PDB file of C-alpha atoms in Angstrom:
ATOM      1  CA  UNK H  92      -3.414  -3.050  -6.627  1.00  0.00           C
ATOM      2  CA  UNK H  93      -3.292  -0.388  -8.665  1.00  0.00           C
ATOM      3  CA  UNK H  94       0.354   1.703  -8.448  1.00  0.00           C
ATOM      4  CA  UNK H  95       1.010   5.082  -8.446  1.00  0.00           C
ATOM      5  CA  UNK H  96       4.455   6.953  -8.784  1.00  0.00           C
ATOM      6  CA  UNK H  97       5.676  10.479  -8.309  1.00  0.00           C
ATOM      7  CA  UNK H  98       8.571  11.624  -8.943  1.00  0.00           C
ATOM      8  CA  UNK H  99      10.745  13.545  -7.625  1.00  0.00           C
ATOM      9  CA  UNK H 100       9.901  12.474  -3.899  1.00  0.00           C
ATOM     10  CA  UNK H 101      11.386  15.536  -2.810  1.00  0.00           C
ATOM     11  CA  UNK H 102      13.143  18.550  -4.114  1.00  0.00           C
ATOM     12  CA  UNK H 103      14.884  21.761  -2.984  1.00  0.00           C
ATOM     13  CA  UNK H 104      14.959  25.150  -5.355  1.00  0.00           C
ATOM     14  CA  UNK H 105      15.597  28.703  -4.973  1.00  0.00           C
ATOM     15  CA  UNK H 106      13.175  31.030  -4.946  1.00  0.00           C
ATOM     16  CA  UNK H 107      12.090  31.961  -8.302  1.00  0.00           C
ATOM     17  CA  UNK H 108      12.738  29.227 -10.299  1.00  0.00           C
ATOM     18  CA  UNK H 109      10.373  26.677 -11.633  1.00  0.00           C
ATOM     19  CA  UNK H 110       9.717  23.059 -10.497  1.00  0.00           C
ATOM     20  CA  UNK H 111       8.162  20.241 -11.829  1.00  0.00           C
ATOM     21  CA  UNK H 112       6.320  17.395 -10.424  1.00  0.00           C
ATOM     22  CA  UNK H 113       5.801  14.003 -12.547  1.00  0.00           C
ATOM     23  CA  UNK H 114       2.637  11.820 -11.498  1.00  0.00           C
ATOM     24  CA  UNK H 115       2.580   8.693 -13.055  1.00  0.00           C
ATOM     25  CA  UNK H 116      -0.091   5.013 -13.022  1.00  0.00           C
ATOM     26  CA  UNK H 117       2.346   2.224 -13.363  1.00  0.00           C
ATOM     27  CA  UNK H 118       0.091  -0.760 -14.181  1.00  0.00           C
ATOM     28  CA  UNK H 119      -3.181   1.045 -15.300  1.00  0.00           C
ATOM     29  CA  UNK H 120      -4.853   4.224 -17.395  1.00  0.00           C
ATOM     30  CA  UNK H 121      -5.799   6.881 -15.805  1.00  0.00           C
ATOM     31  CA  UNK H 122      -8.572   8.782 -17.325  1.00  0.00           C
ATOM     32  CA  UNK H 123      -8.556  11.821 -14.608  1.00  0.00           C
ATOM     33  CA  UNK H 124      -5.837  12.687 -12.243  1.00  0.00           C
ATOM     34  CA  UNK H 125      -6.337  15.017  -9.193  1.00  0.00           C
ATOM     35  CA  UNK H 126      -3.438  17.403  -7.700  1.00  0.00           C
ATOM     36  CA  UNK H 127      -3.551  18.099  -3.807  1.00  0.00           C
ATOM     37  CA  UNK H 128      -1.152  19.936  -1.659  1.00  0.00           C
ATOM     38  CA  UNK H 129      -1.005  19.139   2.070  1.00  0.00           C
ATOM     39  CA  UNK H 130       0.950  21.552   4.597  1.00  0.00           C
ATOM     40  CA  UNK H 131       2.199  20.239   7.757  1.00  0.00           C
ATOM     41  CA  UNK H 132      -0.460  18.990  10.138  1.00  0.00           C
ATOM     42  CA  UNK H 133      -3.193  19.851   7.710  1.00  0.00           C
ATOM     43  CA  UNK H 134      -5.837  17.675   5.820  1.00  0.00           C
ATOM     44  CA  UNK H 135      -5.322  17.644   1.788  1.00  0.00           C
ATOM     45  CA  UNK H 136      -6.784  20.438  -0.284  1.00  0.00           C
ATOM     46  CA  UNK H 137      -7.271  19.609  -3.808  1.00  0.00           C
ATOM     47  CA  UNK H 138      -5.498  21.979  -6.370  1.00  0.00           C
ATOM     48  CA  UNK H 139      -6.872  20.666  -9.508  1.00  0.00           C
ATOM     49  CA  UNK H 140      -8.148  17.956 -11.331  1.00  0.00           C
ATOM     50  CA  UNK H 141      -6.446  16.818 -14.286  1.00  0.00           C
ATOM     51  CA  UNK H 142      -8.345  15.266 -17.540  1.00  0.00           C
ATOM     52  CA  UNK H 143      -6.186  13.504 -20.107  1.00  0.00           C
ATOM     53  CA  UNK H 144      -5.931  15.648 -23.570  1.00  0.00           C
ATOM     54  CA  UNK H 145      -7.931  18.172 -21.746  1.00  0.00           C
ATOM     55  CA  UNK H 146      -7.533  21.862 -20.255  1.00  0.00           C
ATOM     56  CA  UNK H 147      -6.895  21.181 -16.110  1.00  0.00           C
ATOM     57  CA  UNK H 148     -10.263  22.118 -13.793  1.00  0.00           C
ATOM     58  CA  UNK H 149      -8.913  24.062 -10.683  1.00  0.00           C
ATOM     59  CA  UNK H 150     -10.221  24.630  -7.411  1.00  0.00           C
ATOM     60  CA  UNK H 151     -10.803  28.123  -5.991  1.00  0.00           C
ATOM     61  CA  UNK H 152      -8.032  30.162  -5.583  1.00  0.00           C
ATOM     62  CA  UNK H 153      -5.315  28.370  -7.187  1.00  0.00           C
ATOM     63  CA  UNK H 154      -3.595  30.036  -9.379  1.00  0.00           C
ATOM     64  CA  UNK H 155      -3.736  28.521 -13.196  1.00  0.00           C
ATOM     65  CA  UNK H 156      -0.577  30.077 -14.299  1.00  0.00           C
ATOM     66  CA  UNK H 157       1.404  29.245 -11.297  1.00  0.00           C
ATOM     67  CA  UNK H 158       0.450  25.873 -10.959  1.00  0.00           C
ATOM     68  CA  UNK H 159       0.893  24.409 -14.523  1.00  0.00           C
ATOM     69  CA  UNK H 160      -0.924  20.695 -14.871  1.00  0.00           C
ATOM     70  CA  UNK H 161      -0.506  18.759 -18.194  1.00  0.00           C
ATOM     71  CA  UNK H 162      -2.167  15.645 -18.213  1.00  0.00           C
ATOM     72  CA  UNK H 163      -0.614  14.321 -22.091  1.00  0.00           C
ATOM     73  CA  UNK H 164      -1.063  10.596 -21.895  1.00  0.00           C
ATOM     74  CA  UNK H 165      -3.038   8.571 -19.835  1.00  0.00           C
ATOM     75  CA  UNK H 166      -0.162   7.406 -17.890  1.00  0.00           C
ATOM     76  CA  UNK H 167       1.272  10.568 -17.271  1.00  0.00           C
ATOM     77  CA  UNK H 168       0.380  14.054 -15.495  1.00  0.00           C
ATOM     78  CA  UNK H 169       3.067  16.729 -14.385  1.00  0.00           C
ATOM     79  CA  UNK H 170       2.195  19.784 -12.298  1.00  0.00           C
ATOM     80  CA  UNK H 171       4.878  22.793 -12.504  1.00  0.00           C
ATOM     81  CA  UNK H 172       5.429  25.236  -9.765  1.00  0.00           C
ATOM     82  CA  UNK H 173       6.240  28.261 -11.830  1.00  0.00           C
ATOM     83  CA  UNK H 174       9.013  30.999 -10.152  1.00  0.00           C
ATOM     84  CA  UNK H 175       8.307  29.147  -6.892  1.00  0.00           C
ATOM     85  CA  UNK H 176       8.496  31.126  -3.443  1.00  0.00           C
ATOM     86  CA  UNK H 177       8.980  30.066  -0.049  1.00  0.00           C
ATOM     87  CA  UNK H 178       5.196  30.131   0.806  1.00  0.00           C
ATOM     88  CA  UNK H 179       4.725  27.202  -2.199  1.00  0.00           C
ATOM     89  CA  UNK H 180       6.555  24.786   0.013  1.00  0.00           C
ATOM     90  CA  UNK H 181       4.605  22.324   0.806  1.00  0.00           C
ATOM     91  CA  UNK H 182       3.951  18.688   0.127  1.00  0.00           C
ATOM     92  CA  UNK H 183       1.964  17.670  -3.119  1.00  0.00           C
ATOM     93  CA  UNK H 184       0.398  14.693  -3.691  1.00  0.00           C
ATOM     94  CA  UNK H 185      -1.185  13.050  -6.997  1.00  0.00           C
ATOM     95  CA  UNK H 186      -3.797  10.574  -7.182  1.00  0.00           C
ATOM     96  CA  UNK H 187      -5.230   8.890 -10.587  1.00  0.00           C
ATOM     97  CA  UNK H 188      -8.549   7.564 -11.246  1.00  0.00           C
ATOM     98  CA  UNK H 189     -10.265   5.511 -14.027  1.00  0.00           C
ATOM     99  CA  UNK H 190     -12.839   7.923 -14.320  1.00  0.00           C
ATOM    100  CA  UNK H 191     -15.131  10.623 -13.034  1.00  0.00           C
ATOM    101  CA  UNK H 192     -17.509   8.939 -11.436  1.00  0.00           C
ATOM    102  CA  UNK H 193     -18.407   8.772  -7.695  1.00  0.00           C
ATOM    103  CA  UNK H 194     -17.661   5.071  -6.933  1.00  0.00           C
ATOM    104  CA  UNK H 195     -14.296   5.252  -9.020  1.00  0.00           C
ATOM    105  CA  UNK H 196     -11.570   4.990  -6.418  1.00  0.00           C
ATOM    106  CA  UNK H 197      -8.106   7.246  -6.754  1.00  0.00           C
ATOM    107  CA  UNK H 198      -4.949   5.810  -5.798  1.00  0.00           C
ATOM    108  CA  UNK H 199      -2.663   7.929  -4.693  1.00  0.00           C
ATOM    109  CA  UNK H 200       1.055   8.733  -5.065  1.00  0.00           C
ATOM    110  CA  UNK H 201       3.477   8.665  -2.237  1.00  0.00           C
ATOM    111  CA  UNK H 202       3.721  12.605  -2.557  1.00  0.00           C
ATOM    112  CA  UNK H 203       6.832  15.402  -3.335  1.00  0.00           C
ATOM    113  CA  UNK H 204       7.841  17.543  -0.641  1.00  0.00           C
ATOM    114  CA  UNK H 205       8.985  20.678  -2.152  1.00  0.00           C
ATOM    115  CA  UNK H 206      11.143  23.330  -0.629  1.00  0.00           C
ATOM    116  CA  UNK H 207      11.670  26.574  -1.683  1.00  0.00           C
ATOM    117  CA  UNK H 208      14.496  28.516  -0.556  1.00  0.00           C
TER     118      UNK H 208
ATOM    119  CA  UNK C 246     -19.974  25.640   1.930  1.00  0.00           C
ATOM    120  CA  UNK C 247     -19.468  22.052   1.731  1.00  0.00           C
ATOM    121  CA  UNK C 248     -16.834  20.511   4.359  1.00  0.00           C
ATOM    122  CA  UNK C 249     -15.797  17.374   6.160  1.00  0.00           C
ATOM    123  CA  UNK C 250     -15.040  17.448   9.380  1.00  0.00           C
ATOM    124  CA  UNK C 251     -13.490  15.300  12.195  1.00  0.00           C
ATOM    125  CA  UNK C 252     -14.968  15.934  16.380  1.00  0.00           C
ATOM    126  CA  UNK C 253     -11.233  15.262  17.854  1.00  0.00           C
ATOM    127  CA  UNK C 254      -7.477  15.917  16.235  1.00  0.00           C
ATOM    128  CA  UNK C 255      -5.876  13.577  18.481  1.00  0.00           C
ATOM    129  CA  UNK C 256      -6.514  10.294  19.838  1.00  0.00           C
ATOM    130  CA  UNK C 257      -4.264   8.201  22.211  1.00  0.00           C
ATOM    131  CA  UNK C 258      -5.463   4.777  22.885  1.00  0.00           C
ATOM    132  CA  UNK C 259      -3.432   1.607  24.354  1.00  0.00           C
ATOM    133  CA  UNK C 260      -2.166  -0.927  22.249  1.00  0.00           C
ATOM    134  CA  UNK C 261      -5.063  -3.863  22.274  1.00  0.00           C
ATOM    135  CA  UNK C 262      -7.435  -1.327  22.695  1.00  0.00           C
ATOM    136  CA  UNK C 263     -10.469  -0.616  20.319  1.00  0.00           C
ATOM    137  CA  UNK C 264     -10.348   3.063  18.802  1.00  0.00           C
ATOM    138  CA  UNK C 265     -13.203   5.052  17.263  1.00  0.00           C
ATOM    139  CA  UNK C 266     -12.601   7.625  15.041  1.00  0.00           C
ATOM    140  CA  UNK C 267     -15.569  10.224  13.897  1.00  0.00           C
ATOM    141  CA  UNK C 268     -16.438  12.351  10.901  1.00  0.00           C
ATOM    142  CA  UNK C 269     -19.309  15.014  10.480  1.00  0.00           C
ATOM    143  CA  UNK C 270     -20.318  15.785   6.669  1.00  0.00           C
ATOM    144  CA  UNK C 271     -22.258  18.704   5.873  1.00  0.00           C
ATOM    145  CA  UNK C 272     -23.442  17.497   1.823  1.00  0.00           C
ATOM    146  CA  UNK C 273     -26.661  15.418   2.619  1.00  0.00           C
ATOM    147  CA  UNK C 274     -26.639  14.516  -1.231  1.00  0.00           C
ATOM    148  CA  UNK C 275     -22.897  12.961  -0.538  1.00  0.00           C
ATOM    149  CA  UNK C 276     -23.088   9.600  -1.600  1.00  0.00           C
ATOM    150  CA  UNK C 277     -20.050   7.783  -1.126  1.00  0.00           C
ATOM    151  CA  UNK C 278     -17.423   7.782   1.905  1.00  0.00           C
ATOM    152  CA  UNK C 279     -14.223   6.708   1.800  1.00  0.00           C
ATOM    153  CA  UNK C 280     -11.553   6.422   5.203  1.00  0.00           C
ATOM    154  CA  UNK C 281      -7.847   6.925   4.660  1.00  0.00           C
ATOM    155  CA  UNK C 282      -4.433   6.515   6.558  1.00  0.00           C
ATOM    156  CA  UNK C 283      -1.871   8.041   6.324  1.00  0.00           C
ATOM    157  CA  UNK C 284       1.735   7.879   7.367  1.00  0.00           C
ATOM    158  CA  UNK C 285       4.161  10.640   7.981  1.00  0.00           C
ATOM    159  CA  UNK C 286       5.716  11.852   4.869  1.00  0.00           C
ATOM    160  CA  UNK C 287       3.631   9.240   2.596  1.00  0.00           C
ATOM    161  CA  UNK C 288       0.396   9.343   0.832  1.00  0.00           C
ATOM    162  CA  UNK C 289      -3.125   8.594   1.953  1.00  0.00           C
ATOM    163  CA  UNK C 290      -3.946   4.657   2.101  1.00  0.00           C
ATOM    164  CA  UNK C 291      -6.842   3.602   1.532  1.00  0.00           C
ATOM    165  CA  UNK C 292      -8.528   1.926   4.344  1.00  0.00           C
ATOM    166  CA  UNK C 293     -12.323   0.903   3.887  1.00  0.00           C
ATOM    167  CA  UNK C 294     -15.433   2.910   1.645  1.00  0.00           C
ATOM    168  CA  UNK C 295     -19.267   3.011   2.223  1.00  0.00           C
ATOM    169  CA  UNK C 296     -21.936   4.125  -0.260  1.00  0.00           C
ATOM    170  CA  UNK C 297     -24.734   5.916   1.416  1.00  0.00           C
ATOM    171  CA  UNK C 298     -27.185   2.865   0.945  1.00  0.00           C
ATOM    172  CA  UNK C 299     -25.208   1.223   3.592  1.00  0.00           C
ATOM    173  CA  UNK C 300     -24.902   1.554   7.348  1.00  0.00           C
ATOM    174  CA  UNK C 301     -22.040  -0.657   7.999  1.00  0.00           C
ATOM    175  CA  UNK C 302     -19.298  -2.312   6.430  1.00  0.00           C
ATOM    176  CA  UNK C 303     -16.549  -4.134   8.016  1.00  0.00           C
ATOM    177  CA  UNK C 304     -13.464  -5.078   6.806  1.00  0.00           C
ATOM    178  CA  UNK C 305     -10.453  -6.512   8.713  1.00  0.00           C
ATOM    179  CA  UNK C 306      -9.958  -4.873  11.875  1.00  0.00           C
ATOM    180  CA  UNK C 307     -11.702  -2.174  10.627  1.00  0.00           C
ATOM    181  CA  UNK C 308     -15.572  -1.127  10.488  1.00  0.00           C
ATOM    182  CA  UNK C 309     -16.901   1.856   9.110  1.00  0.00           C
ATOM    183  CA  UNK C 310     -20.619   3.011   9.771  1.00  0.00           C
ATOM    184  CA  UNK C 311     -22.522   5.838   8.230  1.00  0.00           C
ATOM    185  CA  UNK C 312     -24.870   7.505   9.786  1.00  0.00           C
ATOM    186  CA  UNK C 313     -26.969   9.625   7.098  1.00  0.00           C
ATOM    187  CA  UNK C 314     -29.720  10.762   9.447  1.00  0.00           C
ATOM    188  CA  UNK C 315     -27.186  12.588  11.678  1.00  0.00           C
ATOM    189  CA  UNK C 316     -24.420  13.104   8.522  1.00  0.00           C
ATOM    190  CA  UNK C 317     -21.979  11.402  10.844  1.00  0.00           C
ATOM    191  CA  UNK C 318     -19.098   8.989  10.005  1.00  0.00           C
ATOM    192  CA  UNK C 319     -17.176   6.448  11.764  1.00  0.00           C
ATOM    193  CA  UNK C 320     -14.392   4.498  11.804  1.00  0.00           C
ATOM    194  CA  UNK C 321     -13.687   1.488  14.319  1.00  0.00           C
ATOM    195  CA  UNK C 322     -10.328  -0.199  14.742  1.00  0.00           C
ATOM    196  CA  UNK C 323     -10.060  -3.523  16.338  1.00  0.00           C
ATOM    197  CA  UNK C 324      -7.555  -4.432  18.682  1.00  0.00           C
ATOM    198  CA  UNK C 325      -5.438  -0.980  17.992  1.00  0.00           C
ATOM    199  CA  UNK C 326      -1.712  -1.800  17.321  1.00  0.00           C
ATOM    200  CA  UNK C 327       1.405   0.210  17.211  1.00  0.00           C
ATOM    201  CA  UNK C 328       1.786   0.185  13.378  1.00  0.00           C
ATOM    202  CA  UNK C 329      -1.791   1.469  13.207  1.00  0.00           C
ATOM    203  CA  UNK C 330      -0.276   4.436  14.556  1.00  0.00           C
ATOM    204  CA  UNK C 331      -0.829   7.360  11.778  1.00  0.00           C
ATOM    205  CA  UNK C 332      -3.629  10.510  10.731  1.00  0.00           C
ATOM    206  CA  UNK C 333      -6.827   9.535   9.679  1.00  0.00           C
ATOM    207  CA  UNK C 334      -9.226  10.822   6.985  1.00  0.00           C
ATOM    208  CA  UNK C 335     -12.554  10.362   6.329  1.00  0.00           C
ATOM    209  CA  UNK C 336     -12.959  12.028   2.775  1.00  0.00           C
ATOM    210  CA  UNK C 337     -16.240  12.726   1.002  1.00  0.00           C
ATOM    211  CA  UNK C 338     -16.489  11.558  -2.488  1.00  0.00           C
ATOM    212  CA  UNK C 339     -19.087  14.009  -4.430  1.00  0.00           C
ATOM    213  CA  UNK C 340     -20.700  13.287  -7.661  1.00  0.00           C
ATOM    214  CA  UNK C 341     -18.125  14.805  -9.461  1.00  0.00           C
ATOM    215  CA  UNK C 342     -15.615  12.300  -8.618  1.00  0.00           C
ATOM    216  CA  UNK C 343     -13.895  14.919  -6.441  1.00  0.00           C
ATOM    217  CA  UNK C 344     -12.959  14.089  -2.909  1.00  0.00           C
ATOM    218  CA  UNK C 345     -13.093  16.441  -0.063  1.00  0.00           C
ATOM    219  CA  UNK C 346     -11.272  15.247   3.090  1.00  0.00           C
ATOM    220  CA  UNK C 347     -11.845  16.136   6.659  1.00  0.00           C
ATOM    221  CA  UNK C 348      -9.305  17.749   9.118  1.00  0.00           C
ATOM    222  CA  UNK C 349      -7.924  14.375   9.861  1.00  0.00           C
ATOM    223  CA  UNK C 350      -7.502  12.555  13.337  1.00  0.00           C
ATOM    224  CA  UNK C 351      -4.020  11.667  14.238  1.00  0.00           C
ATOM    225  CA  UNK C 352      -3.797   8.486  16.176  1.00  0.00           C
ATOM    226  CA  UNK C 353      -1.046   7.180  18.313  1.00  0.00           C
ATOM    227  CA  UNK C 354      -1.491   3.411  20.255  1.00  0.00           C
ATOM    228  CA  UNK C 355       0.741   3.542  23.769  1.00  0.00           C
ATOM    229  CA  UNK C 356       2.612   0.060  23.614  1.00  0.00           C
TER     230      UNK C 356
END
């Protein structure tokens, strides 16, 4: 099936300095690629969704310029947690589709836990 | 607002035993359903998908059914084992390609 990496798994920074996330499809394109962050014991909440060559679609009330997404290739999408603070910990998780469409399934990435200090 | 939701947070059944899990969706135009597992500190796995022209579809162990008259979701595990142990989303896929998941179910199987 179809693989997806992220890397790093999990990371630890000071507050105020800047992080960044790599999402990756090992063995296929990925046309769109979705951002979520999960807190502890909660369900996934989509950040953004990610469109290769393309300006990044986010959700309500995430913050563009915190949460930089560049989607460059269509193996490759990196989200950066700009001067990140405590309340930014969390864990994020990638997933990358072939396309937009309803039926198109995303496989997801085994997730970063960040911590911010 | 559009939102997925689960009737119970935790489920505790005995190893061997069957286990239903449920999902209430609010979109009525939703048209594609997917079920998820996932594992403490890993991603979401996918488990089994329904389109909303279908009432049932089984897979192994598993079997999801879709109820659209109700907007109610379910999945069924066969013969529940320890390694089954894990949360549980249902997740609504809208036309968009964007999927909203539910609250999630966490289940844990008593050896």
């Amino acid at each position: 099936g179809a693989v997806v990496s992220q890397h790093p798994s999990w990371v630890i920074c000071k507050s105020g300095t800047s992080v960044k996330i790599e999402c990756r499809s090992l063995d296929f394109q990925a046309t769109t690629m979705f951002w979520y962050r999960q807190f502890p014991k909660q369900s996934l909440m989509l950040m953004a969704t990610s469109n290769e060559g393309s300006k990044a679609t986010y959700e309500q009330g995430v913050e563009k310029d915190k949460f930089l997404i560049n989607h460059a290739s269509l193996t490759l999408s990196t989200l950066t947690v700009t001067s990140a603070h405590p309340e930014d910990s969390s864990f994020y998780i990638c997933s990358a589709s072939l396309g937009g469409s309803s039926y198109n399934e995303q496989f997801f990435g085994p997730g970063t836990r960040l911590t911010v200090l | 607002g559009e939102s997925v939701g689960l009737h119970l947070p935790t489920l505790s059944v005995q190893e061997g035993d069957n286990s239903i899990i449920n999902c209430a969706y609010s979109n009525s135009a939703s048209d594609y359903f997917i079920w998820y597992k996932q594992e403490s500190g890993k991603g979401p796995q996918f488990i089994i998908d329904i389109r909303s022209n279908m009432d049932k579809r089984q897979g192994q162990r598993v079997t999801v059914l879709l109820n659209k008259t109700v907007k109610h979701l379910s999945l069924q595990i066969a013969a529940t084992q320890p390694g089954d142990s894990a949360v549980y989303f249902c997740a609504e896929n809208n036309q968009g390609g964007k999927l909203i998941f539910g609250q999630g179910t966490e289940l844990s199987v008593k050896p």
